[in-house]
């Protein structure tokens, strides 16, 4: 086992850091601060962070084939032109649920943008239950609703053979798998592949490595765990110096570095003084595995 090293990148601390995505073209890490209402880009060479402020909670960001980015903002799928700091709505969901917002989102191997919703939180992880749904924004800008009755729509990724979709509804304390059809984007046959253990707390963001194993950030658990979706067993735990670890992705020039976002919302002054890096973005090296590049939205 190589020696695992964890460092906090940059000095910024976010309220609710989420959705890390490696942008190879810019040699940068993209991520959002949901409650801070900004999309951020950390330049790996300079260590500088640029940010674009937006007018609603922004919960995920993804690359776009035609350039720039797509984001989930409030209950909207939107396009983000970085240099111009311009946001344009593509589609809206959950019009009948004024208190809902999008949460995690990711682009599938065919270039569709999957993202789910949830009710607004009263405080972290406390909210009206089963108000959310899982949606897909297709390249033609039509929207498909897969299912509803979701508490906190969270981590998502696809198996290396593109036949399985992995998904987390956080308050089910489970990592689930679905049969997935790459041609149509349809999902079905939902089953649980891993039940989170008590000390792992709340399963949040997720990514896959080149060996087909899943990495799950555990909110309030201060860790990322590596799971084998075939056996349903946890094979590795990496602990971080903060409790509120939210999501993870691979990046760097060969995708051998892992980036982990975290949150500081809901922490009192005492806890923040004990965890001065809460809300920071972390880089983990020495894991001995690599990730795969993110897929860009095709629309």
mmCIF file of C-alpha atoms in Angstrom:
data_model
loop_
_atom_site.group_PDB
_atom_site.id
_atom_site.type_symbol
_atom_site.label_atom_id
_atom_site.label_comp_id
_atom_site.label_asym_id
_atom_site.label_seq_id
_atom_site.Cartn_x
_atom_site.Cartn_y
_atom_site.Cartn_z
ATOM 1 C CA UNK A 1 0.000 0.000 0.000
ATOM 2 C CA UNK A 2 1.463 3.374 -0.935
ATOM 3 C CA UNK A 3 1.491 6.063 1.732
ATOM 4 C CA UNK A 4 -1.649 8.181 1.696
ATOM 5 C CA UNK A 5 -1.132 11.933 2.083
ATOM 6 C CA UNK A 6 -3.919 14.453 2.731
ATOM 7 C CA UNK A 7 -3.542 18.205 2.285
ATOM 8 C CA UNK A 8 -5.947 21.118 2.263
ATOM 9 C CA UNK A 9 -5.676 23.083 -0.996
ATOM 10 C CA UNK A 10 -6.257 26.828 -0.883
ATOM 11 C CA UNK A 11 -7.206 28.861 2.164
ATOM 12 C CA UNK A 12 -10.896 29.371 1.417
ATOM 13 C CA UNK A 13 -13.458 27.746 3.696
ATOM 14 C CA UNK A 14 -16.897 27.078 2.247
ATOM 15 C CA UNK A 15 -20.297 26.760 3.856
ATOM 16 C CA UNK A 16 -21.327 23.711 1.831
ATOM 17 C CA UNK A 17 -18.629 22.635 -0.633
ATOM 18 C CA UNK A 18 -19.830 20.035 -3.148
ATOM 19 C CA UNK A 19 -19.611 18.544 -6.641
ATOM 20 C CA UNK A 20 -15.836 18.454 -7.325
ATOM 21 C CA UNK A 21 -15.093 17.909 -11.044
ATOM 22 C CA UNK A 22 -11.685 17.901 -12.703
ATOM 23 C CA UNK A 23 -11.378 20.195 -15.730
ATOM 24 C CA UNK A 24 -8.426 18.777 -17.653
ATOM 25 C CA UNK A 25 -8.360 21.585 -20.226
ATOM 26 C CA UNK A 26 -7.932 24.213 -17.483
ATOM 27 C CA UNK A 27 -5.794 21.993 -15.191
ATOM 28 C CA UNK A 28 -8.291 22.997 -12.528
ATOM 29 C CA UNK A 29 -10.760 21.636 -10.005
ATOM 30 C CA UNK A 30 -14.320 22.894 -10.295
ATOM 31 C CA UNK A 31 -16.689 22.724 -7.333
ATOM 32 C CA UNK A 32 -19.585 24.625 -5.802
ATOM 33 C CA UNK A 33 -20.500 26.199 -2.482
ATOM 34 C CA UNK A 34 -24.222 25.434 -2.386
ATOM 35 C CA UNK A 35 -25.349 27.782 0.375
ATOM 36 C CA UNK A 36 -22.571 30.272 -0.439
ATOM 37 C CA UNK A 37 -24.120 30.443 -3.937
ATOM 38 C CA UNK A 38 -20.935 30.256 -5.951
ATOM 39 C CA UNK A 39 -19.172 28.122 -8.528
ATOM 40 C CA UNK A 40 -15.428 27.908 -7.875
ATOM 41 C CA UNK A 41 -12.399 26.943 -9.934
ATOM 42 C CA UNK A 42 -9.083 26.136 -8.254
ATOM 43 C CA UNK A 43 -6.085 26.340 -10.574
ATOM 44 C CA UNK A 44 -3.689 23.486 -9.756
ATOM 45 C CA UNK A 45 -0.637 25.353 -11.102
ATOM 46 C CA UNK A 46 -1.122 28.710 -9.393
ATOM 47 C CA UNK A 47 -3.210 27.589 -6.418
ATOM 48 C CA UNK A 48 -5.550 30.506 -7.112
ATOM 49 C CA UNK A 49 -9.330 30.233 -6.823
ATOM 50 C CA UNK A 50 -11.722 32.076 -9.114
ATOM 51 C CA UNK A 51 -15.435 32.160 -8.299
ATOM 52 C CA UNK A 52 -18.660 33.093 -10.042
ATOM 53 C CA UNK A 53 -21.507 34.188 -7.761
ATOM 54 C CA UNK A 54 -25.041 33.106 -8.700
ATOM 55 C CA UNK A 55 -28.563 34.037 -7.594
ATOM 56 C CA UNK A 56 -29.663 30.754 -5.962
ATOM 57 C CA UNK A 57 -28.184 27.704 -4.226
ATOM 58 C CA UNK A 58 -25.911 26.040 -6.814
ATOM 59 C CA UNK A 59 -25.549 22.330 -6.167
ATOM 60 C CA UNK A 60 -23.530 20.796 -9.000
ATOM 61 C CA UNK A 61 -21.335 21.728 -11.939
ATOM 62 C CA UNK A 62 -20.354 19.711 -15.015
ATOM 63 C CA UNK A 63 -18.253 20.148 -18.143
ATOM 64 C CA UNK A 64 -19.945 20.946 -21.448
ATOM 65 C CA UNK A 65 -18.813 19.526 -24.797
ATOM 66 C CA UNK A 66 -19.278 22.860 -26.554
ATOM 67 C CA UNK A 67 -17.149 24.611 -23.902
ATOM 68 C CA UNK A 68 -17.780 26.182 -20.499
ATOM 69 C CA UNK A 69 -20.096 24.480 -18.003
ATOM 70 C CA UNK A 70 -23.575 23.417 -16.991
ATOM 71 C CA UNK A 71 -24.887 23.779 -13.444
ATOM 72 C CA UNK A 72 -27.886 22.950 -11.283
ATOM 73 C CA UNK A 73 -29.161 26.131 -9.685
ATOM 74 C CA UNK A 74 -32.241 26.272 -7.474
ATOM 75 C CA UNK A 75 -34.615 24.013 -9.429
ATOM 76 C CA UNK A 76 -33.045 24.904 -12.786
ATOM 77 C CA UNK A 77 -30.609 23.265 -15.147
ATOM 78 C CA UNK A 78 -28.518 26.156 -16.480
ATOM 79 C CA UNK A 79 -25.543 27.002 -18.690
ATOM 80 C CA UNK A 80 -22.604 28.929 -17.222
ATOM 81 C CA UNK A 81 -20.271 30.992 -19.402
ATOM 82 C CA UNK A 82 -17.223 31.366 -17.181
ATOM 83 C CA UNK A 83 -15.436 34.427 -18.567
ATOM 84 C CA UNK A 84 -18.657 36.385 -19.010
ATOM 85 C CA UNK A 85 -20.010 35.125 -15.638
ATOM 86 C CA UNK A 86 -23.261 34.564 -17.487
ATOM 87 C CA UNK A 87 -25.927 32.079 -16.377
ATOM 88 C CA UNK A 88 -28.715 31.035 -18.772
ATOM 89 C CA UNK A 89 -31.604 28.767 -17.780
ATOM 90 C CA UNK A 90 -31.994 25.593 -19.867
ATOM 91 C CA UNK A 91 -34.909 23.900 -18.054
ATOM 92 C CA UNK A 92 -36.801 24.003 -14.758
ATOM 93 C CA UNK A 93 -38.181 21.167 -12.593
ATOM 94 C CA UNK A 94 -40.323 20.810 -9.431
ATOM 95 C CA UNK A 95 -42.330 23.939 -10.273
ATOM 96 C CA UNK A 96 -45.013 22.800 -7.807
ATOM 97 C CA UNK A 97 -42.510 22.594 -4.916
ATOM 98 C CA UNK A 98 -41.409 26.110 -3.993
ATOM 99 C CA UNK A 99 -39.101 24.885 -1.203
ATOM 100 C CA UNK A 100 -37.179 22.383 -3.308
ATOM 101 C CA UNK A 101 -33.703 22.727 -4.781
ATOM 102 C CA UNK A 102 -31.404 20.553 -6.816
ATOM 103 C CA UNK A 103 -28.636 18.662 -5.044
ATOM 104 C CA UNK A 104 -25.908 16.470 -6.587
ATOM 105 C CA UNK A 105 -25.607 15.969 -10.341
ATOM 106 C CA UNK A 106 -23.290 14.278 -12.833
ATOM 107 C CA UNK A 107 -23.098 13.619 -16.573
ATOM 108 C CA UNK A 108 -23.526 10.050 -17.821
ATOM 109 C CA UNK A 109 -21.291 8.359 -20.443
ATOM 110 C CA UNK A 110 -23.703 9.413 -23.230
ATOM 111 C CA UNK A 111 -23.574 13.091 -22.258
ATOM 112 C CA UNK A 112 -26.860 13.343 -20.333
ATOM 113 C CA UNK A 113 -26.917 15.405 -17.109
ATOM 114 C CA UNK A 114 -28.459 13.422 -14.223
ATOM 115 C CA UNK A 115 -29.388 15.441 -11.114
ATOM 116 C CA UNK A 116 -31.806 15.084 -8.229
ATOM 117 C CA UNK A 117 -33.763 17.389 -5.958
ATOM 118 C CA UNK A 118 -34.582 17.655 -2.267
ATOM 119 C CA UNK A 119 -36.538 19.890 0.105
ATOM 120 C CA UNK A 120 -34.775 22.905 1.570
ATOM 121 C CA UNK A 121 -33.019 21.961 4.811
ATOM 122 C CA UNK A 122 -34.187 23.425 8.116
ATOM 123 C CA UNK A 123 -30.673 22.640 9.309
ATOM 124 C CA UNK A 124 -28.118 20.211 7.824
ATOM 125 C CA UNK A 125 -29.794 16.849 7.022
ATOM 126 C CA UNK A 126 -33.086 17.956 8.627
ATOM 127 C CA UNK A 127 -35.843 18.513 6.056
ATOM 128 C CA UNK A 128 -39.317 17.543 4.886
ATOM 129 C CA UNK A 129 -38.954 13.959 3.694
ATOM 130 C CA UNK A 130 -39.611 12.452 0.264
ATOM 131 C CA UNK A 131 -39.982 15.734 -1.611
ATOM 132 C CA UNK A 132 -37.210 15.074 -4.125
ATOM 133 C CA UNK A 133 -36.966 13.404 -7.544
ATOM 134 C CA UNK A 134 -34.224 12.232 -9.903
ATOM 135 C CA UNK A 135 -34.092 13.906 -13.327
ATOM 136 C CA UNK A 136 -32.054 13.812 -16.520
ATOM 137 C CA UNK A 137 -31.397 16.771 -18.777
ATOM 138 C CA UNK A 138 -30.972 15.268 -22.253
ATOM 139 C CA UNK A 139 -28.699 16.783 -24.916
ATOM 140 C CA UNK A 140 -31.811 18.090 -26.743
ATOM 141 C CA UNK A 141 -32.686 19.971 -23.499
ATOM 142 C CA UNK A 142 -35.733 17.814 -22.763
ATOM 143 C CA UNK A 143 -36.059 16.612 -19.157
ATOM 144 C CA UNK A 144 -36.862 13.070 -18.016
ATOM 145 C CA UNK A 145 -38.111 12.320 -14.493
ATOM 146 C CA UNK A 146 -37.003 8.875 -13.295
ATOM 147 C CA UNK A 147 -38.691 8.639 -9.897
ATOM 148 C CA UNK A 148 -39.808 10.714 -6.913
ATOM 149 C CA UNK A 149 -40.110 10.130 -3.130
ATOM 150 C CA UNK A 150 -36.432 11.034 -2.644
ATOM 151 C CA UNK A 151 -35.158 12.514 0.653
ATOM 152 C CA UNK A 152 -31.714 13.877 -0.294
ATOM 153 C CA UNK A 153 -30.702 13.045 -3.853
ATOM 154 C CA UNK A 154 -26.956 12.590 -3.728
ATOM 155 C CA UNK A 155 -23.943 10.705 -5.136
ATOM 156 C CA UNK A 156 -24.137 9.136 -8.571
ATOM 157 C CA UNK A 157 -21.892 7.381 -11.083
ATOM 158 C CA UNK A 158 -21.841 4.635 -13.711
ATOM 159 C CA UNK A 159 -20.052 1.291 -13.894
ATOM 160 C CA UNK A 160 -17.106 0.993 -16.270
ATOM 161 C CA UNK A 161 -19.125 -1.232 -18.647
ATOM 162 C CA UNK A 162 -21.937 1.381 -18.618
ATOM 163 C CA UNK A 163 -24.507 -1.242 -17.578
ATOM 164 C CA UNK A 164 -25.080 -0.128 -13.975
ATOM 165 C CA UNK A 165 -26.046 3.222 -12.472
ATOM 166 C CA UNK A 166 -25.036 3.803 -8.847
ATOM 167 C CA UNK A 167 -27.047 6.230 -6.723
ATOM 168 C CA UNK A 168 -27.348 7.494 -3.158
ATOM 169 C CA UNK A 169 -30.462 8.864 -1.463
ATOM 170 C CA UNK A 170 -28.611 9.967 1.673
ATOM 171 C CA UNK A 171 -31.242 9.309 4.330
ATOM 172 C CA UNK A 172 -31.778 5.735 3.118
ATOM 173 C CA UNK A 173 -28.202 5.160 4.418
ATOM 174 C CA UNK A 174 -27.635 2.965 1.383
ATOM 175 C CA UNK A 175 -25.672 2.886 -1.850
ATOM 176 C CA UNK A 176 -28.029 1.587 -4.551
ATOM 177 C CA UNK A 177 -27.529 0.107 -8.013
ATOM 178 C CA UNK A 178 -29.855 0.153 -11.032
ATOM 179 C CA UNK A 179 -29.724 -1.565 -14.393
ATOM 180 C CA UNK A 180 -28.797 1.174 -16.855
ATOM 181 C CA UNK A 181 -29.346 1.410 -20.611
ATOM 182 C CA UNK A 182 -26.679 3.594 -22.246
ATOM 183 C CA UNK A 183 -28.711 4.029 -25.456
ATOM 184 C CA UNK A 184 -31.890 5.306 -23.803
ATOM 185 C CA UNK A 185 -30.667 6.507 -20.398
ATOM 186 C CA UNK A 186 -33.391 4.433 -18.727
ATOM 187 C CA UNK A 187 -32.794 2.917 -15.284
ATOM 188 C CA UNK A 188 -34.578 0.083 -13.444
ATOM 189 C CA UNK A 189 -34.288 -2.878 -11.066
ATOM 190 C CA UNK A 190 -33.160 -0.859 -8.031
ATOM 191 C CA UNK A 191 -31.297 -2.714 -5.274
ATOM 192 C CA UNK A 192 -29.085 -1.840 -2.317
ATOM 193 C CA UNK A 193 -25.434 -2.836 -2.643
ATOM 194 C CA UNK A 194 -24.093 -1.338 0.598
ATOM 195 C CA UNK A 195 -25.695 -0.291 3.880
ATOM 196 C CA UNK A 196 -23.700 2.424 5.626
ATOM 197 C CA UNK A 197 -22.378 1.608 9.091
ATOM 198 C CA UNK A 198 -23.241 3.823 12.054
ATOM 199 C CA UNK A 199 -19.855 5.531 12.402
ATOM 200 C CA UNK A 200 -19.780 6.219 8.657
ATOM 201 C CA UNK A 201 -22.847 8.398 9.186
ATOM 202 C CA UNK A 202 -24.533 9.849 6.044
ATOM 203 C CA UNK A 203 -23.502 8.727 2.537
ATOM 204 C CA UNK A 204 -23.054 11.790 0.321
ATOM 205 C CA UNK A 205 -21.097 12.260 -2.946
ATOM 206 C CA UNK A 206 -19.544 9.369 -4.855
ATOM 207 C CA UNK A 207 -17.152 8.506 -7.687
ATOM 208 C CA UNK A 208 -15.739 5.400 -9.364
ATOM 209 C CA UNK A 209 -12.111 4.351 -9.956
ATOM 210 C CA UNK A 210 -10.521 2.488 -12.886
ATOM 211 C CA UNK A 211 -10.895 -0.810 -10.995
ATOM 212 C CA UNK A 212 -14.665 -0.324 -10.864
ATOM 213 C CA UNK A 213 -14.712 0.331 -7.122
ATOM 214 C CA UNK A 214 -16.825 3.125 -5.626
ATOM 215 C CA UNK A 215 -15.599 5.902 -3.358
ATOM 216 C CA UNK A 216 -18.211 7.482 -1.089
ATOM 217 C CA UNK A 217 -17.785 10.638 0.987
ATOM 218 C CA UNK A 218 -19.486 10.257 4.371
ATOM 219 C CA UNK A 219 -21.082 13.450 5.706
ATOM 220 C CA UNK A 220 -20.552 13.776 9.492
ATOM 221 C CA UNK A 221 -18.330 10.693 9.165
ATOM 222 C CA UNK A 222 -15.126 12.544 8.274
ATOM 223 C CA UNK A 223 -14.046 9.959 5.728
ATOM 224 C CA UNK A 224 -14.240 8.536 2.263
ATOM 225 C CA UNK A 225 -14.825 4.809 1.955
ATOM 226 C CA UNK A 226 -13.985 2.508 -0.935
ATOM 227 C CA UNK A 227 -16.595 -0.129 -1.759
ATOM 228 C CA UNK A 228 -16.673 -3.166 -3.997
ATOM 229 C CA UNK A 229 -20.087 -3.026 -5.709
ATOM 230 C CA UNK A 230 -19.815 -6.724 -6.654
ATOM 231 C CA UNK A 231 -19.395 -8.021 -3.106
ATOM 232 C CA UNK A 232 -21.029 -5.159 -1.195
ATOM 233 C CA UNK A 233 -17.966 -4.962 1.058
ATOM 234 C CA UNK A 234 -16.024 -1.930 2.208
ATOM 235 C CA UNK A 235 -12.363 -2.361 1.305
ATOM 236 C CA UNK A 236 -10.761 0.878 2.485
ATOM 237 C CA UNK A 237 -11.415 3.868 4.733
ATOM 238 C CA UNK A 238 -9.527 7.163 4.441
ATOM 239 C CA UNK A 239 -10.153 9.552 7.340
ATOM 240 C CA UNK A 240 -9.962 13.326 6.883
ATOM 241 C CA UNK A 241 -9.315 16.077 9.467
ATOM 242 C CA UNK A 242 -12.907 17.364 9.139
ATOM 243 C CA UNK A 243 -16.271 15.714 9.908
ATOM 244 C CA UNK A 244 -18.435 17.131 7.153
ATOM 245 C CA UNK A 245 -16.876 15.495 4.087
ATOM 246 C CA UNK A 246 -19.366 15.936 1.237
ATOM 247 C CA UNK A 247 -18.103 14.610 -2.098
ATOM 248 C CA UNK A 248 -15.085 13.276 -3.984
ATOM 249 C CA UNK A 249 -13.616 13.006 -7.469
ATOM 250 C CA UNK A 250 -10.353 12.014 -9.085
ATOM 251 C CA UNK A 251 -8.192 14.589 -10.851
ATOM 252 C CA UNK A 252 -4.660 15.698 -11.616
ATOM 253 C CA UNK A 253 -2.839 14.984 -14.831
ATOM 254 C CA UNK A 254 -3.278 11.210 -14.646
ATOM 255 C CA UNK A 255 -6.374 11.203 -12.404
ATOM 256 C CA UNK A 256 -4.370 9.666 -9.546
ATOM 257 C CA UNK A 257 -5.232 12.412 -7.045
ATOM 258 C CA UNK A 258 -8.513 12.449 -5.161
ATOM 259 C CA UNK A 259 -10.216 15.731 -4.309
ATOM 260 C CA UNK A 260 -12.686 15.905 -1.440
ATOM 261 C CA UNK A 261 -15.021 18.809 -0.639
ATOM 262 C CA UNK A 262 -16.345 19.586 2.837
ATOM 263 C CA UNK A 263 -18.804 21.816 4.686
ATOM 264 C CA UNK A 264 -18.863 24.095 7.705
ATOM 265 C CA UNK A 265 -22.601 24.907 7.832
ATOM 266 C CA UNK A 266 -24.221 23.865 11.107
ATOM 267 C CA UNK A 267 -20.979 23.898 13.122
ATOM 268 C CA UNK A 268 -20.761 26.078 16.215
ATOM 269 C CA UNK A 269 -17.726 28.168 17.088
ATOM 270 C CA UNK A 270 -16.257 25.482 19.334
ATOM 271 C CA UNK A 271 -16.422 22.787 16.653
ATOM 272 C CA UNK A 272 -15.006 25.159 14.073
ATOM 273 C CA UNK A 273 -12.065 25.939 16.365
ATOM 274 C CA UNK A 274 -11.425 22.190 16.717
ATOM 275 C CA UNK A 275 -11.649 21.730 12.934
ATOM 276 C CA UNK A 276 -10.142 24.864 11.394
ATOM 277 C CA UNK A 277 -10.107 23.229 7.944
ATOM 278 C CA UNK A 278 -13.890 22.589 7.947
ATOM 279 C CA UNK A 279 -15.306 23.740 4.631
ATOM 280 C CA UNK A 280 -11.936 23.265 2.920
ATOM 281 C CA UNK A 281 -11.088 21.301 -0.215
ATOM 282 C CA UNK A 282 -8.662 18.403 0.252
ATOM 283 C CA UNK A 283 -6.265 16.607 -2.062
ATOM 284 C CA UNK A 284 -5.448 12.970 -1.310
ATOM 285 C CA UNK A 285 -2.396 11.403 -2.955
ATOM 286 C CA UNK A 286 -0.868 7.937 -2.668
ATOM 287 C CA UNK A 287 -4.125 5.989 -2.935
ATOM 288 C CA UNK A 288 -2.567 3.765 -5.589
ATOM 289 C CA UNK A 289 -5.669 3.935 -7.801
ATOM 290 C CA UNK A 290 -6.841 6.278 -10.543
ATOM 291 C CA UNK A 291 -10.158 7.689 -11.580
ATOM 292 C CA UNK A 292 -11.705 8.263 -14.980
ATOM 293 C CA UNK A 293 -12.189 11.650 -16.659
ATOM 294 C CA UNK A 294 -15.628 13.235 -16.194
ATOM 295 C CA UNK A 295 -18.052 13.042 -19.105
ATOM 296 C CA UNK A 296 -19.124 16.372 -20.663
ATOM 297 C CA UNK A 297 -22.759 17.350 -21.225
ATOM 298 C CA UNK A 298 -23.502 16.828 -24.931
ATOM 299 C CA UNK A 299 -26.187 19.520 -25.271
#
